[in-house]
Coordinates of C-alpha atoms and ligand atoms in Angstrom, one line a residue:
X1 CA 210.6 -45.4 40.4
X2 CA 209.0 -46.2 43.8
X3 CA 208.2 -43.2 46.1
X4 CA 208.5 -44.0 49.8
X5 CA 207.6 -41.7 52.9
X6 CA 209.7 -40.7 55.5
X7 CA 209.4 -39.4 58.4
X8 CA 212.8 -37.9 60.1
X9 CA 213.8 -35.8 63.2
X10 CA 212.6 -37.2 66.4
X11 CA 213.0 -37.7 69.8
X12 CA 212.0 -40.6 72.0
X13 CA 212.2 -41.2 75.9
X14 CA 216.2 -41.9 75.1
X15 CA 216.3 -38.0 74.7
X16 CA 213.8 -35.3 75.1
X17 CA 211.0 -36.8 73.6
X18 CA 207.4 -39.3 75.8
X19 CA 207.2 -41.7 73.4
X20 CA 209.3 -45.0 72.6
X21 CA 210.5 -46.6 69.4
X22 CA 207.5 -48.6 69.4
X23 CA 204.9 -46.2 70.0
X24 CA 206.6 -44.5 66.8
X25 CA 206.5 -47.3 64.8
X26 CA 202.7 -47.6 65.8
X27 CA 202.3 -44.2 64.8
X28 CA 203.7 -44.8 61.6
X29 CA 201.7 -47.7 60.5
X30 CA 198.5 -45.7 61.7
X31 CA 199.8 -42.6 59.5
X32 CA 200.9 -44.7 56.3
X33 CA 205.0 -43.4 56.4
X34 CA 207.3 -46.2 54.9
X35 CA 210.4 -45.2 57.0
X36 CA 211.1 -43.2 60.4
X37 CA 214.4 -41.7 60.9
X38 CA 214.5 -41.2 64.9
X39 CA 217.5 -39.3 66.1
X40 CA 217.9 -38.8 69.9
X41 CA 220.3 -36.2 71.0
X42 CA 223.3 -37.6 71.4
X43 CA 223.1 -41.3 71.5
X44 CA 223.0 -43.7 68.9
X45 CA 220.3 -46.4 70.5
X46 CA 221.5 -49.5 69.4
X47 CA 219.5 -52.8 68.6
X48 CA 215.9 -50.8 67.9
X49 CA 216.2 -51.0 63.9
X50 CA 213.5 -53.0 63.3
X51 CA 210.1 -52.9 60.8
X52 CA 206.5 -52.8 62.1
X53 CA 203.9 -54.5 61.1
X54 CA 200.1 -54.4 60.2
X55 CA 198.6 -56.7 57.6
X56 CA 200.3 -55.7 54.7
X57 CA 201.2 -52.4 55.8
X58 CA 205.1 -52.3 56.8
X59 CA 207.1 -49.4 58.5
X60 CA 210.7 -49.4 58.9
X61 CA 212.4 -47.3 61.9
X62 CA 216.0 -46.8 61.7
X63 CA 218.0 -45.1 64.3
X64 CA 219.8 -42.2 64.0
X65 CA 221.6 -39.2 65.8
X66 CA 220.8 -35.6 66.4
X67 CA 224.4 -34.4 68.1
X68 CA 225.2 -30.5 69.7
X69 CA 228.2 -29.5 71.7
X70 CA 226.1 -29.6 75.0
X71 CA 229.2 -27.7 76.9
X72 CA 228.5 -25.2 74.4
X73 CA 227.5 -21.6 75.3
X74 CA 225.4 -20.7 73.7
X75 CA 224.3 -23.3 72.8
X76 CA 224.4 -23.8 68.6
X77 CA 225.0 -26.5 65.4
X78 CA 222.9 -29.4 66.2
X79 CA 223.6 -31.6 63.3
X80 CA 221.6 -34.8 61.7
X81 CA 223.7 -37.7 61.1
X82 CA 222.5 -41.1 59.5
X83 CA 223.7 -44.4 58.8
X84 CA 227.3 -43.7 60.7
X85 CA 226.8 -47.2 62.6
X86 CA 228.5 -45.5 65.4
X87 CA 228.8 -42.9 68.5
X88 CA 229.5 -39.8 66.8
X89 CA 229.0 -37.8 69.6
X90 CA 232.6 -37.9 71.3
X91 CA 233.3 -35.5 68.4
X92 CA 230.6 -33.1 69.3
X93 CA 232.8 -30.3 69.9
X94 CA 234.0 -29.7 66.3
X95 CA 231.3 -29.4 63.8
X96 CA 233.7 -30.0 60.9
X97 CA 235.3 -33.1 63.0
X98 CA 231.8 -34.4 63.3
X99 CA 230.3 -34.0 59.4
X100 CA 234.1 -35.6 58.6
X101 CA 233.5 -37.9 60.9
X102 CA 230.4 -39.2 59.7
X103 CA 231.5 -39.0 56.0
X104 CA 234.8 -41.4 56.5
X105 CA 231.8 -43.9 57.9
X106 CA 230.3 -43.5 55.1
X107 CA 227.0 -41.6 56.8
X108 CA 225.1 -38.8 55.7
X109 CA 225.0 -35.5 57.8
X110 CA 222.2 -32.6 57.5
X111 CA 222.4 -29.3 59.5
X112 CA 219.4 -29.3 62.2
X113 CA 217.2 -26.5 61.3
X114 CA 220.1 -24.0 60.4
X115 CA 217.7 -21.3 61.2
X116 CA 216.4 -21.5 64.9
X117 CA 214.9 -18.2 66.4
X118 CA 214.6 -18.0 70.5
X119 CA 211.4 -18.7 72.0
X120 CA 211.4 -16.9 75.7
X121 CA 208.1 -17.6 76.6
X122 CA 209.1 -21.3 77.0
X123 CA 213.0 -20.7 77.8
X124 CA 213.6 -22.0 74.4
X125 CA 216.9 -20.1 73.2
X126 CA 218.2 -19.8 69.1
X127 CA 219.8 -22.7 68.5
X128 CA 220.9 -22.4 64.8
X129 CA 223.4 -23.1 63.1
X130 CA 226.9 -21.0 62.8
X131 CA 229.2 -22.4 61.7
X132 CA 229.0 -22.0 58.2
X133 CA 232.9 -22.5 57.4
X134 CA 232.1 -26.1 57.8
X135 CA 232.0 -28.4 54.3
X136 CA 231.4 -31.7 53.4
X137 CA 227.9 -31.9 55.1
X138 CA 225.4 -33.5 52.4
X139 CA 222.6 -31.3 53.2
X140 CA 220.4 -29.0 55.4
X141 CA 217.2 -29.4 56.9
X142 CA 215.2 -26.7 55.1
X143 CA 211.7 -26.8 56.8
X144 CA 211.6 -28.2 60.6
X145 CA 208.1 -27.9 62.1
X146 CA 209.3 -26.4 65.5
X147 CA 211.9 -24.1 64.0
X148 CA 208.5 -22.8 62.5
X149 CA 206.0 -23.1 65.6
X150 CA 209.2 -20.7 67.2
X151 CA 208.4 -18.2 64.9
X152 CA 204.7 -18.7 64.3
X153 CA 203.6 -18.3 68.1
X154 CA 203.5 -15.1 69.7
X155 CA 203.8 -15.7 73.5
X156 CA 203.2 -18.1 76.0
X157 CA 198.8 -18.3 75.2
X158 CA 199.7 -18.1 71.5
X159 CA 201.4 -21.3 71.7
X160 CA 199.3 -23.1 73.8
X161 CA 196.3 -22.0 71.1
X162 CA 198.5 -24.0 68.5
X163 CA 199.3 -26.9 70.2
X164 CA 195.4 -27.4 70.2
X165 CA 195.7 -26.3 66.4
X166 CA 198.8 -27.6 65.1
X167 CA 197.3 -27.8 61.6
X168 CA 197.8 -24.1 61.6
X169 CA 201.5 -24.0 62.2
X170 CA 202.8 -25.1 58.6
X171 CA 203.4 -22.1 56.1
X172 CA 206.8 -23.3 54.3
X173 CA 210.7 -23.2 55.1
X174 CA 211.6 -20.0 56.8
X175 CA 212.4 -17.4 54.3
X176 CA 216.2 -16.7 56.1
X177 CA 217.1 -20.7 55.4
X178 CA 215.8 -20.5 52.1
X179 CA 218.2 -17.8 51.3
X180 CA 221.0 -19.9 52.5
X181 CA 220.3 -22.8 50.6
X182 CA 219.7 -20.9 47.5
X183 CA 223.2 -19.1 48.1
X184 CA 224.8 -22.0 48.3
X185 CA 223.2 -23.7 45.6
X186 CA 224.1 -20.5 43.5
X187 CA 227.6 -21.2 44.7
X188 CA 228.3 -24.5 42.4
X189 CA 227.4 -26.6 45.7
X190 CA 225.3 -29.6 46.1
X191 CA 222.9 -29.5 49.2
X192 CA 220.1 -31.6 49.6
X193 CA 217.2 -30.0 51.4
X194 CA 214.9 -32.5 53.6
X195 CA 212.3 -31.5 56.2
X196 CA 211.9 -32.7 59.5
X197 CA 209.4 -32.6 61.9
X198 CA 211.5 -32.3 65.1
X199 CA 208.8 -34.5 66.9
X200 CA 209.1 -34.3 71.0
X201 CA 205.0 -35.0 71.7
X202 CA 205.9 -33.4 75.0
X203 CA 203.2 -32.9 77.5
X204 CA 203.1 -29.2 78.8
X205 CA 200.9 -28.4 81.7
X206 CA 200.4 -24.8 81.8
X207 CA 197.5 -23.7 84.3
X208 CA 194.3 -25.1 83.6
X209 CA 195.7 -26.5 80.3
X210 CA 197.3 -30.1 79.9
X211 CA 198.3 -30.9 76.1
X212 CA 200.5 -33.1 75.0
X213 CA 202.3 -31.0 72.6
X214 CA 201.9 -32.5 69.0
X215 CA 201.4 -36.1 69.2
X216 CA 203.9 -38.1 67.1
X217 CA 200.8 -39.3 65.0
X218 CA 200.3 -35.6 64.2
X219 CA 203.7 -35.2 62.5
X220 CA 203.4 -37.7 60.5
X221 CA 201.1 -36.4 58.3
X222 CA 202.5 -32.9 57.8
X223 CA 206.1 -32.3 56.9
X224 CA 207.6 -35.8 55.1
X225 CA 210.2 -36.2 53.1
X226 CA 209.7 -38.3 49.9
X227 CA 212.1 -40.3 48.4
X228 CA 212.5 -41.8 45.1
X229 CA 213.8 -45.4 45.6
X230 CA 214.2 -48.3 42.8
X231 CA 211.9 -50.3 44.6
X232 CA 209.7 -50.7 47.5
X233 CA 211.0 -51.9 50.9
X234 CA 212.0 -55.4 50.9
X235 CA 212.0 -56.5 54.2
X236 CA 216.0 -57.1 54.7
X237 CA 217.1 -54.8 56.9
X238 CA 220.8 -54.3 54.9
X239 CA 219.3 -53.7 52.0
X240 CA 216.1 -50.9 52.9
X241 CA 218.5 -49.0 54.6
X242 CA 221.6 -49.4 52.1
X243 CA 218.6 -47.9 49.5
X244 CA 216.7 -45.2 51.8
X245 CA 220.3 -43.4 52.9
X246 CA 221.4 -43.6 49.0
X247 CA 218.2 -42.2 47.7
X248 CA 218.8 -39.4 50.5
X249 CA 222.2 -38.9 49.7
X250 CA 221.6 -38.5 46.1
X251 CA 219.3 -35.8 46.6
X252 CA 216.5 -38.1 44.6
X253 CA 213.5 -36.5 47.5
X254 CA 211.2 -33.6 48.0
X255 CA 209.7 -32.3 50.8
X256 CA 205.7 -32.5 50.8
X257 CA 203.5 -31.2 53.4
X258 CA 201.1 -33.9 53.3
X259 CA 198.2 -32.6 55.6
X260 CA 196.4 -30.0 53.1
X261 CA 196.4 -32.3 49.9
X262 CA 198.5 -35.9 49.6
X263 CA 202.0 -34.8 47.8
X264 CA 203.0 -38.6 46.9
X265 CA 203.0 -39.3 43.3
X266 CA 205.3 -35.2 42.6
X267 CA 207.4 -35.9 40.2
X268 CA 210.6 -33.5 38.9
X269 CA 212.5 -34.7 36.2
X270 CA 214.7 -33.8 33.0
X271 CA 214.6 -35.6 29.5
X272 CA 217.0 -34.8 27.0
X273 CA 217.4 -36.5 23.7
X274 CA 220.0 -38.9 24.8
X275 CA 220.1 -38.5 28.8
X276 CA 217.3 -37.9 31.8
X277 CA 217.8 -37.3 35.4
X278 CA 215.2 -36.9 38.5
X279 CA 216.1 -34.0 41.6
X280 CA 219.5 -35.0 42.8
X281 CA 220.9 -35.5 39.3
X282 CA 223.3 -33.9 37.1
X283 CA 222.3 -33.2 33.5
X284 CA 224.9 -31.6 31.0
X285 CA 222.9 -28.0 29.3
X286 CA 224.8 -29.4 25.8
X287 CA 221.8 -30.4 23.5
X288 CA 218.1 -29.7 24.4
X289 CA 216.8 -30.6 27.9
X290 CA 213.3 -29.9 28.9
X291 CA 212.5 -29.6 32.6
X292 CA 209.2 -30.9 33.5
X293 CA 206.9 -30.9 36.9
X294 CA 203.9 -32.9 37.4
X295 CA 201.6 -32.4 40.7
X296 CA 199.2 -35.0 42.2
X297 CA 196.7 -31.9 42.3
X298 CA 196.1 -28.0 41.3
X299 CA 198.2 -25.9 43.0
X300 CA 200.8 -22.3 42.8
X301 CA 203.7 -23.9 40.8
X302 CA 207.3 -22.1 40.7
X303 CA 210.1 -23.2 39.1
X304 CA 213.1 -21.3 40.3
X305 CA 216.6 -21.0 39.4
X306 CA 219.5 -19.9 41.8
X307 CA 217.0 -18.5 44.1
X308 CA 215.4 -16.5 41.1
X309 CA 211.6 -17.5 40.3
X310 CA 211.5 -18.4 36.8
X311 CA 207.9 -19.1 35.9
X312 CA 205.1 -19.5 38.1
X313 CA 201.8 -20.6 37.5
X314 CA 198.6 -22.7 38.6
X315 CA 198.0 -25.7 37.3
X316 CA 199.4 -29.7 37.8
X317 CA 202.0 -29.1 35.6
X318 CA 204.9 -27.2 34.7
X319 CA 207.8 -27.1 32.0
X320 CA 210.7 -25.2 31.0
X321 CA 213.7 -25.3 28.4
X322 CA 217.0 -24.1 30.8
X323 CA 219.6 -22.1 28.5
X324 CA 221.9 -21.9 31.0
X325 CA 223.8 -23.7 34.2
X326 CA 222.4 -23.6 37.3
X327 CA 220.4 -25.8 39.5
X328 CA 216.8 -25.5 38.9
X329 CA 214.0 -26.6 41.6
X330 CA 210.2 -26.5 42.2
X331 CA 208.2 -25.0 45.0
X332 CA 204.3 -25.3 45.3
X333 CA 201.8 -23.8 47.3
X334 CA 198.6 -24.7 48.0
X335 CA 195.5 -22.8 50.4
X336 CA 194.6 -24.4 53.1
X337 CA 192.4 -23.4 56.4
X338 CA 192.1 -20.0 55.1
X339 CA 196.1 -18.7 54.3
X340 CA 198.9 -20.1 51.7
X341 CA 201.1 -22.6 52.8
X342 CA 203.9 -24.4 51.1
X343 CA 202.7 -27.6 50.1
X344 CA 205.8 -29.3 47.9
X345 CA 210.0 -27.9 47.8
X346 CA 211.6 -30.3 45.3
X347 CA 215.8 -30.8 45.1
X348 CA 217.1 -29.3 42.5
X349 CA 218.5 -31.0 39.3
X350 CA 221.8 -29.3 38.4
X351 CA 222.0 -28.5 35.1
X352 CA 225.6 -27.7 34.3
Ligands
ZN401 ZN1 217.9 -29.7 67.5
ZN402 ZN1 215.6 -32.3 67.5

């Protein structure tokens, strides 16, 4: 299968964000992503879906939506909807509304880092999500880079020193969303897990200091979401999108923090005697199924089950033999400027 990068969760001068849909697209092409999912808060920009250019490197932006009650208080559930192909916002103040909403369209809906810790130094309040009655989303986003910087930075100074040394930010998903996802994957349901990077580049002037806060460039080569498509992009516009939003909603990605080692070329799959499957798929535990991993580099390898590490290991490779249901994903870590950080969190396959 063909792997293709994408960037996803960002803001642009429609929203909250400096940049515009070009400068994004320039970004990506500079950065090698295949596909940027923007997604303003609260409006769906019409007539920007377009592909950039640069000799035979091509980039395709689509846009998307991030929508939040904005009456809300306090404010809560921002939500990540994709290929609706339509102003979803009116429906803002229901959460289940909205994800039905965007279903009947036929879009794909993600919770917007579910886990979203108050950051007073900069008036930035918890935003996550609560309502957790709601069904029918298809996934969650499991590692946002500003969820993280939230928690990471201690105090006004603290996060000025890491907007000069964002490289230092990434450790993995926070450990409370984690636990969510793996209780609901332990629950029988299917939720894919993507990672955004929640990109703003925002310039901050704070005293002496003027930074803009994580150019878009920078983004793009940490937290990407891989996807496994049946071919590369094509060019017709229809079509790419038809086969990025499938891939997505299929659960056939991983998340890959590309800045400490490349992650393209992970691969998580299942081979049985008569069947196989990749993340995302559904594989029956009747007859023998072996689980396999294989890593573009070295690294800590888990294979976990439920929530429950399994095996874990260092090497490129791992394998297993399930005897039981239950969905079954990889996480690897990797060191990198001096502490562990998550390097690759895979979809599970669902062995049932
Ligand atoms: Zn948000
Ligand atoms: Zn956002």
């Amino acid at each position: 299968m063909n792997e293709l990068i994408i960037n996803l969760h960002m803001h642009t001068t429609y929203s909250d964000g400096s940049g515009t849909h070009a400068d994004l697209g320039r970004a990506a092409l500079k950065t090698g992503v295949d596909v940027l999912l923007v997604t303003d808060h609260n409006v769906l920009v019409q007539g920007v879906d377009s592909y950039y250019q640069d000799g035979k490197k091509r980039a395709l932006l689509i846009a998307c939506e991030e929508i939040h009650d904005q009456d809300r208080d306090p404010q809560k559930n921002h939500l990540l909807v994709f290929g609706a192909d339509q102003e979803l916002a009116t429906f803002a103040d229901s959460p289940q509304a909205l994800i039905s909403a965007a279903q009947r369209l036929g879009g794909l809906s993600f919770l917007a880092h579910p886990v979203d810790p108050a950051m007073p130094a900069f008036g930035e309040t918890d935003i996550s999500w609560v309502d957790w009655d709601a069904t029918g989303y298809t996934g969650l986003e499991l590692w946002n880079g500003f969820s993280e910087l939230k928690t990471v930075a201690k105090g006004k100074w603290g996060a000025v020193a890491y907007a000069f040394f964002p490289e230092t930010i990434p450790h993995g998903p926070l450990v409370k969303t984690m636990q969510i996802w793996d209780d609901l994957l332990a629950k029988g349901r299917r939720v894919v897990a993507i990672g955004g990077t929640d990109a703003h580049a925002q310039h901050k002037v704070m005293g002496p200091v003027h930074q803009t806060i994580f150019p878009y460039e920078y983004h793009f080569s940490t937290i990407n979401t891989h996807t496994l498509t049946p071919t590369a992009l094509t060019g017709e516009l229809a079509q790419d999108r038809k086969m990025v939003f499938e891939a997505l909603a299929a659960g056939h990605c991983f998340i890959g923090y590309d800045l400490p080692a490349p992650t393209r070329g992970f691969n998580f799959s299942a081979q049985g005697r008569d069947i196989s499957g990749i993340m995302g798929d559904e594989i029956s535990v009747q007859g023998t199924v072996t689980l396999q991993a294989k890593l573009p580099s070295r690294a800590e390898i888990k294979l976990i089950k439920d929530g429950k590490c399994l095996k874990s290991l260092l090497g490129d490779t791992i394998t297993h033999i399930p005897d039981e249901p239950g969905a079954y994903r990889i996480e690897a870590y990797k060191h990198f400027l001096g502490k562990r950080r998550g390097w690759i969190f895979s979809n599970p396959i669902y062995i049932r």
